[in-house]
């Protein structure tokens, strides 16, 4: 890339079932972001990149980027808009901020992910109906497909093809929820064990309640700046080193290439690894925040991000290779299973976690040991039809 | 910019009140785009950048970028998402495609703007209610503000401060609608005169029906490629030479800096001019597609894009300086007043028009004379709180 860009800080709103509007959430995360970064104020921001999926449905509001600018007292002078890629919207916003800095258009960008999803119990049907429109609503949504039933098919097929067990899936939930128990902004902060997962309410077999992420109100912000600016501000930044996205054959589940894997994840990861100069991801990545919307997702991602052979994801979990002291510390933040999943905010929060792991600022119980220096974020979106990957490192390339 | 990027072709769906879905519109414009460009097929596309504002409300569909990829048979390998900036969404998508090419991430991008707005007469109230959410819905939308009443306040204030007349406003409508009469994809293809405008149904005084753009179903696509690729494909391309966006103090009308002008337009234009090396826009720009959602908008833009002194926009129209053979040919496509305004598609269509004017491929009755070589596109969005400008030229810088 022509110019390097780096994360130099950021912050969160509290995540969960909040008595707060979209605007409240944006404001909380924005304030936390500026509070976190010495040397940058709203006056320094030249570009604003908002990730949000459904403010039109959940908040009856569009043109949300200028709304956020207003709440945070930012006069944007160079670039502004909001990006939507369903569950990967936050990462997509980060990617565009990175491009803007790389291309020399600006030096200081605020990336803000916000989603208000809980509208009150009386509107839960509205939220659930709206969630079907990240699928192909005309073909899949109206026929009753939603996220749990969709991912249950992947779980069933993966078990059938590779002998993966629910206990192995549950290991993912236990790991991530126990990380979240040490994360003060997470939606779910209660420790669980494998039996808790297996005995929890069956949602879409084999997936039980604790195999599923949440319906979450949340927001996260981060400041991404040019290398020159980063060096002025701090000794420890998280530089973007690679990016990949892949979409094969669209969004309807009729056209998906597989029901037990995501070749899109492999393609996206290989592009990012190539840009970052990563030959052996298990050896070279210290920490990763990957898209565990359901426990099965993380199992498949171990495989399709190129960390183990196809079918060995369950064993990777069982062997604890994704624990804080494992081969790659996976989802120390708590993942979507622990933090919840406010759609547009998740990718931003993941990237911020990588930065905070580099700086050693997270709670000690979920700090990845031995000063991590390289990281990865991954999101899938819609029917898993699109996979998005970015790599980060303490040192620019 | 590190690498130049250029438009090498594109196409439209027919615009208007269509018996067609969001998907139909995307497919029509996508097909027209690939039909237009010899040497590029869907297999060549590495990145897909969709501009769309309200598919969540108008089509009950999110994650629309992969949906469009599916319909067009594109396997995206590098970058994909959808961008929303209300009425400037199409331009915002183009801007990100440009950054991706500039930063060296890809060589061939499809930029696709799509909006389905007419849901059938029985749902017109839904469409109208949804349109209020590009304003600040909680403060302005719920109090009855909508686009016509909002822009009527600007018209009244501009008339009060500068003596602008409705006849001058009408000149803008006449010019643009008569251009559209020679544009086969335009929603409104009937020639009008000043009396027709003044005598049309009063919508929000002084604005009458023919001072207003339409509620439009439409889509437009274009292919943006790296300079190296452009030189392989064609001798006549439209290179992006500059970009500027500005948002001052957010979106609620309580915080707007003015009700007779847009300092944001001035800031955005100055940034773009600076990047493009344009010192005297009236002298150096041959053609411009600017945001005439209402006739008053174009009058104010003459001023705030830096073409005439503040208050002289009405005279600029009266003197015919924006006609095809004027100082700058403004909205030869027909503008929003003539083509209609399918929100996410407008910016893409504007940029495509500049390209087609460069190549001389438009209908002869609206061709800008003397082989235009420099152009500008401009959009405002929401409450006019954000202004977006890009400059284009036949030769890269």
mmCIF file of C-alpha atoms in Angstrom, chain A residues 99-332:
data_model
loop_
_atom_site.group_PDB
_atom_site.id
_atom_site.type_symbol
_atom_site.label_atom_id
_atom_site.label_comp_id
_atom_site.label_asym_id
_atom_site.label_seq_id
_atom_site.Cartn_x
_atom_site.Cartn_y
_atom_site.Cartn_z
ATOM 1 C CA UNK A 99 -7.896 2.992 1.777
ATOM 2 C CA UNK A 100 -8.510 6.710 2.262
ATOM 3 C CA UNK A 101 -5.362 7.050 4.353
ATOM 4 C CA UNK A 102 -3.353 4.736 2.099
ATOM 5 C CA UNK A 103 -4.305 6.775 -0.950
ATOM 6 C CA UNK A 104 -3.236 9.986 0.743
ATOM 7 C CA UNK A 105 -6.686 11.510 1.018
ATOM 8 C CA UNK A 106 -6.587 12.051 4.764
ATOM 9 C CA UNK A 107 -4.546 11.453 7.907
ATOM 10 C CA UNK A 108 -7.088 11.008 10.681
ATOM 11 C CA UNK A 109 -10.237 8.880 10.414
ATOM 12 C CA UNK A 110 -12.875 7.924 12.938
ATOM 13 C CA UNK A 111 -14.345 4.489 12.307
ATOM 14 C CA UNK A 112 -17.585 3.999 14.191
ATOM 15 C CA UNK A 113 -19.760 0.889 14.261
ATOM 16 C CA UNK A 114 -23.239 1.172 15.754
ATOM 17 C CA UNK A 115 -26.282 -1.048 15.906
ATOM 18 C CA UNK A 116 -29.466 -0.702 17.927
ATOM 19 C CA UNK A 117 -31.304 -4.036 17.734
ATOM 20 C CA UNK A 118 -33.478 -4.458 20.810
ATOM 21 C CA UNK A 119 -36.581 -2.362 20.335
ATOM 22 C CA UNK A 120 -38.404 -3.562 23.426
ATOM 23 C CA UNK A 121 -40.053 -6.915 23.954
ATOM 24 C CA UNK A 122 -43.191 -5.932 22.090
ATOM 25 C CA UNK A 123 -41.156 -5.366 18.930
ATOM 26 C CA UNK A 124 -39.026 -8.531 19.041
ATOM 27 C CA UNK A 125 -40.927 -9.949 16.053
ATOM 28 C CA UNK A 126 -39.960 -6.851 14.073
ATOM 29 C CA UNK A 127 -36.302 -7.334 14.961
ATOM 30 C CA UNK A 128 -36.438 -10.997 14.040
ATOM 31 C CA UNK A 129 -38.205 -10.314 10.750
ATOM 32 C CA UNK A 130 -35.704 -7.614 9.905
ATOM 33 C CA UNK A 131 -32.835 -10.008 10.517
ATOM 34 C CA UNK A 132 -34.088 -12.278 7.743
ATOM 35 C CA UNK A 133 -33.367 -9.566 5.237
ATOM 36 C CA UNK A 134 -29.612 -10.058 5.543
ATOM 37 C CA UNK A 135 -30.417 -13.345 3.820
ATOM 38 C CA UNK A 136 -32.036 -13.357 0.412
ATOM 39 C CA UNK A 137 -35.406 -12.302 1.723
ATOM 40 C CA UNK A 138 -37.428 -13.296 -1.339
ATOM 41 C CA UNK A 139 -36.033 -16.807 -1.623
ATOM 42 C CA UNK A 140 -34.719 -17.744 1.790
ATOM 43 C CA UNK A 141 -36.127 -15.303 4.327
ATOM 44 C CA UNK A 142 -39.774 -15.745 3.430
ATOM 45 C CA UNK A 143 -39.379 -19.504 3.580
ATOM 46 C CA UNK A 144 -38.523 -19.286 7.240
ATOM 47 C CA UNK A 145 -34.762 -19.385 7.089
ATOM 48 C CA UNK A 146 -33.030 -17.351 9.736
ATOM 49 C CA UNK A 147 -29.569 -17.338 11.252
ATOM 50 C CA UNK A 148 -29.923 -20.193 13.799
ATOM 51 C CA UNK A 149 -31.598 -22.579 11.354
ATOM 52 C CA UNK A 150 -29.071 -21.709 8.668
ATOM 53 C CA UNK A 151 -26.021 -22.326 10.832
ATOM 54 C CA UNK A 152 -27.565 -25.473 12.267
ATOM 55 C CA UNK A 153 -27.432 -26.918 8.755
ATOM 56 C CA UNK A 154 -23.704 -26.203 8.644
ATOM 57 C CA UNK A 155 -23.280 -27.829 12.040
ATOM 58 C CA UNK A 156 -25.198 -30.928 10.996
ATOM 59 C CA UNK A 157 -23.322 -31.260 7.737
ATOM 60 C CA UNK A 158 -19.937 -30.695 9.385
ATOM 61 C CA UNK A 159 -20.739 -33.363 11.996
ATOM 62 C CA UNK A 160 -21.848 -35.733 9.242
ATOM 63 C CA UNK A 161 -18.800 -35.242 7.055
ATOM 64 C CA UNK A 162 -16.069 -34.947 9.674
ATOM 65 C CA UNK A 163 -17.387 -36.476 12.879
ATOM 66 C CA UNK A 164 -17.366 -33.139 14.657
ATOM 67 C CA UNK A 165 -19.152 -33.344 18.023
ATOM 68 C CA UNK A 166 -21.362 -30.948 19.955
ATOM 69 C CA UNK A 167 -18.834 -31.146 22.779
ATOM 70 C CA UNK A 168 -16.221 -29.712 20.425
ATOM 71 C CA UNK A 169 -18.606 -26.918 19.437
ATOM 72 C CA UNK A 170 -19.312 -26.272 23.101
ATOM 73 C CA UNK A 171 -15.597 -25.807 23.756
ATOM 74 C CA UNK A 172 -15.734 -22.753 21.523
ATOM 75 C CA UNK A 173 -18.640 -21.282 23.456
ATOM 76 C CA UNK A 174 -16.970 -21.976 26.792
ATOM 77 C CA UNK A 175 -13.698 -20.374 25.705
ATOM 78 C CA UNK A 176 -15.307 -17.257 24.321
ATOM 79 C CA UNK A 177 -17.893 -16.734 27.027
ATOM 80 C CA UNK A 178 -15.238 -17.155 29.681
ATOM 81 C CA UNK A 179 -13.116 -14.533 27.957
ATOM 82 C CA UNK A 180 -16.141 -12.236 27.909
ATOM 83 C CA UNK A 181 -16.548 -12.746 31.649
ATOM 84 C CA UNK A 182 -13.443 -10.572 31.891
ATOM 85 C CA UNK A 183 -14.590 -7.959 29.417
ATOM 86 C CA UNK A 184 -16.552 -5.137 31.019
ATOM 87 C CA UNK A 185 -18.442 -4.060 27.893
ATOM 88 C CA UNK A 186 -19.529 -7.604 26.910
ATOM 89 C CA UNK A 187 -23.217 -8.518 26.827
ATOM 90 C CA UNK A 188 -22.665 -11.924 28.485
ATOM 91 C CA UNK A 189 -20.249 -11.885 31.420
ATOM 92 C CA UNK A 190 -21.136 -15.196 33.069
ATOM 93 C CA UNK A 191 -18.667 -18.095 32.992
ATOM 94 C CA UNK A 192 -20.043 -21.369 31.625
ATOM 95 C CA UNK A 193 -18.793 -24.927 31.208
ATOM 96 C CA UNK A 194 -19.375 -27.538 28.504
ATOM 97 C CA UNK A 195 -22.361 -29.029 30.308
ATOM 98 C CA UNK A 196 -23.978 -25.611 30.554
ATOM 99 C CA UNK A 197 -23.776 -25.309 26.765
ATOM 100 C CA UNK A 198 -25.035 -28.824 26.058
ATOM 101 C CA UNK A 199 -27.888 -28.465 28.545
ATOM 102 C CA UNK A 200 -28.990 -25.046 27.379
ATOM 103 C CA UNK A 201 -32.238 -24.506 25.492
ATOM 104 C CA UNK A 202 -32.205 -26.218 22.069
ATOM 105 C CA UNK A 203 -32.587 -23.490 19.466
ATOM 106 C CA UNK A 204 -31.868 -25.255 16.162
ATOM 107 C CA UNK A 205 -30.347 -28.682 16.699
ATOM 108 C CA UNK A 206 -27.573 -29.268 17.397
ATOM 109 C CA UNK A 207 -27.212 -25.597 18.321
ATOM 110 C CA UNK A 208 -28.393 -24.696 21.820
ATOM 111 C CA UNK A 209 -28.826 -21.247 23.298
ATOM 112 C CA UNK A 210 -25.214 -21.024 24.463
ATOM 113 C CA UNK A 211 -24.017 -21.931 20.954
ATOM 114 C CA UNK A 212 -25.594 -18.672 19.714
ATOM 115 C CA UNK A 213 -24.546 -15.039 19.917
ATOM 116 C CA UNK A 214 -27.024 -12.380 20.994
ATOM 117 C CA UNK A 215 -29.334 -9.652 19.801
ATOM 118 C CA UNK A 216 -27.249 -6.771 20.996
ATOM 119 C CA UNK A 217 -27.324 -3.015 21.245
ATOM 120 C CA UNK A 218 -23.791 -1.750 20.969
ATOM 121 C CA UNK A 219 -21.235 0.554 19.434
ATOM 122 C CA UNK A 220 -17.486 0.796 19.085
ATOM 123 C CA UNK A 221 -15.167 3.438 17.717
ATOM 124 C CA UNK A 222 -11.527 3.610 16.778
ATOM 125 C CA UNK A 223 -9.158 6.187 15.381
ATOM 126 C CA UNK A 224 -7.158 5.159 12.338
ATOM 127 C CA UNK A 225 -4.329 7.460 11.334
ATOM 128 C CA UNK A 226 -1.471 7.681 8.876
ATOM 129 C CA UNK A 227 1.888 6.225 9.901
ATOM 130 C CA UNK A 228 3.370 9.677 10.287
ATOM 131 C CA UNK A 229 0.573 10.686 12.625
ATOM 132 C CA UNK A 230 0.750 7.388 14.504
ATOM 133 C CA UNK A 231 4.441 7.879 15.212
ATOM 134 C CA UNK A 232 3.717 11.323 16.621
ATOM 135 C CA UNK A 233 1.097 9.919 18.971
ATOM 136 C CA UNK A 234 2.335 6.596 20.268
ATOM 137 C CA UNK A 235 4.966 3.894 20.283
ATOM 138 C CA UNK A 236 2.413 1.101 20.022
ATOM 139 C CA UNK A 237 -0.040 1.116 17.160
ATOM 140 C CA UNK A 238 -1.825 -1.582 15.166
ATOM 141 C CA UNK A 239 -0.972 -1.216 11.495
ATOM 142 C CA UNK A 240 -3.203 -2.673 8.807
ATOM 143 C CA UNK A 241 -1.017 -5.039 6.804
ATOM 144 C CA UNK A 242 -3.435 -6.958 4.609
ATOM 145 C CA UNK A 243 -7.019 -7.175 3.372
ATOM 146 C CA UNK A 244 -9.103 -9.743 1.547
ATOM 147 C CA UNK A 245 -12.761 -10.208 0.777
ATOM 148 C CA UNK A 246 -14.483 -12.868 -1.232
ATOM 149 C CA UNK A 247 -18.018 -13.392 -2.479
ATOM 150 C CA UNK A 248 -18.700 -16.513 -4.500
ATOM 151 C CA UNK A 249 -21.968 -16.760 -6.390
ATOM 152 C CA UNK A 250 -23.950 -14.321 -4.334
ATOM 153 C CA UNK A 251 -26.204 -14.571 -1.349
ATOM 154 C CA UNK A 252 -29.054 -17.054 -1.850
ATOM 155 C CA UNK A 253 -28.327 -20.341 -0.140
ATOM 156 C CA UNK A 254 -29.259 -22.129 -3.376
ATOM 157 C CA UNK A 255 -25.977 -20.936 -4.838
ATOM 158 C CA UNK A 256 -23.601 -21.469 -1.924
ATOM 159 C CA UNK A 257 -20.569 -23.559 -2.858
ATOM 160 C CA UNK A 258 -20.710 -25.704 0.306
ATOM 161 C CA UNK A 259 -22.671 -26.394 3.485
ATOM 162 C CA UNK A 260 -19.699 -27.531 5.515
ATOM 163 C CA UNK A 261 -17.136 -24.948 4.571
ATOM 164 C CA UNK A 262 -16.436 -21.468 3.299
ATOM 165 C CA UNK A 263 -14.039 -21.364 0.376
ATOM 166 C CA UNK A 264 -14.697 -17.619 0.462
ATOM 167 C CA UNK A 265 -12.924 -17.486 3.836
ATOM 168 C CA UNK A 266 -9.945 -19.269 2.331
ATOM 169 C CA UNK A 267 -9.797 -16.918 -0.641
ATOM 170 C CA UNK A 268 -10.134 -13.808 1.536
ATOM 171 C CA UNK A 269 -7.531 -15.031 4.020
ATOM 172 C CA UNK A 270 -5.040 -15.984 1.326
ATOM 173 C CA UNK A 271 -5.301 -12.512 -0.187
ATOM 174 C CA UNK A 272 -4.733 -10.884 3.205
ATOM 175 C CA UNK A 273 -1.875 -13.245 4.107
ATOM 176 C CA UNK A 274 -0.261 -12.539 0.771
ATOM 177 C CA UNK A 275 -0.427 -8.785 1.330
ATOM 178 C CA UNK A 276 0.865 -9.149 4.884
ATOM 179 C CA UNK A 277 3.655 -11.542 3.922
ATOM 180 C CA UNK A 278 2.266 -14.286 6.145
ATOM 181 C CA UNK A 279 3.323 -17.763 5.017
ATOM 182 C CA UNK A 280 2.287 -19.836 8.031
ATOM 183 C CA UNK A 281 -0.660 -18.210 9.821
ATOM 184 C CA UNK A 282 -0.602 -20.562 12.834
ATOM 185 C CA UNK A 283 3.028 -19.778 13.397
ATOM 186 C CA UNK A 284 2.896 -16.107 12.557
ATOM 187 C CA UNK A 285 -0.421 -14.907 14.008
ATOM 188 C CA UNK A 286 -0.506 -14.235 17.752
ATOM 189 C CA UNK A 287 -4.141 -13.265 18.173
ATOM 190 C CA UNK A 288 -7.322 -13.412 16.087
ATOM 191 C CA UNK A 289 -10.859 -12.109 16.410
ATOM 192 C CA UNK A 290 -13.000 -14.287 14.169
ATOM 193 C CA UNK A 291 -16.722 -14.469 13.494
ATOM 194 C CA UNK A 292 -18.265 -16.867 16.023
ATOM 195 C CA UNK A 293 -21.896 -15.884 15.477
ATOM 196 C CA UNK A 294 -22.517 -19.556 16.319
ATOM 197 C CA UNK A 295 -20.059 -22.018 17.830
ATOM 198 C CA UNK A 296 -19.918 -24.011 14.583
ATOM 199 C CA UNK A 297 -18.729 -20.917 12.687
ATOM 200 C CA UNK A 298 -15.488 -20.716 14.621
ATOM 201 C CA UNK A 299 -14.811 -24.439 14.083
ATOM 202 C CA UNK A 300 -15.181 -24.050 10.323
ATOM 203 C CA UNK A 301 -13.067 -20.888 10.340
ATOM 204 C CA UNK A 302 -10.132 -22.693 12.001
ATOM 205 C CA UNK A 303 -10.126 -24.806 8.859
ATOM 206 C CA UNK A 304 -10.971 -22.358 6.124
ATOM 207 C CA UNK A 305 -8.695 -19.604 7.355
ATOM 208 C CA UNK A 306 -5.965 -22.144 6.649
ATOM 209 C CA UNK A 307 -4.984 -23.031 10.201
ATOM 210 C CA UNK A 308 -5.724 -26.780 10.078
ATOM 211 C CA UNK A 309 -6.770 -29.298 7.441
ATOM 212 C CA UNK A 310 -10.433 -29.494 6.490
ATOM 213 C CA UNK A 311 -12.358 -31.462 9.103
ATOM 214 C CA UNK A 312 -9.872 -30.864 11.914
ATOM 215 C CA UNK A 313 -11.545 -27.763 13.342
ATOM 216 C CA UNK A 314 -13.298 -29.690 16.082
ATOM 217 C CA UNK A 315 -10.024 -31.206 17.194
ATOM 218 C CA UNK A 316 -8.390 -27.752 17.182
ATOM 219 C CA UNK A 317 -11.025 -26.656 19.693
ATOM 220 C CA UNK A 318 -10.773 -29.840 21.748
ATOM 221 C CA UNK A 319 -7.006 -29.461 21.964
ATOM 222 C CA UNK A 320 -7.320 -25.916 23.249
ATOM 223 C CA UNK A 321 -5.226 -24.538 20.417
ATOM 224 C CA UNK A 322 -7.334 -21.358 20.337
ATOM 225 C CA UNK A 323 -6.965 -20.626 24.063
ATOM 226 C CA UNK A 324 -5.055 -17.560 25.257
ATOM 227 C CA UNK A 325 -1.899 -19.646 25.618
ATOM 228 C CA UNK A 326 -2.624 -21.804 22.549
ATOM 229 C CA UNK A 327 -1.258 -21.643 19.018
ATOM 230 C CA UNK A 328 -3.382 -18.617 18.163
ATOM 231 C CA UNK A 329 -5.348 -16.811 20.857
ATOM 232 C CA UNK A 330 -8.813 -16.763 19.315
ATOM 233 C CA UNK A 331 -11.430 -14.261 20.434
ATOM 234 C CA UNK A 332 -9.852 -13.050 23.676
#
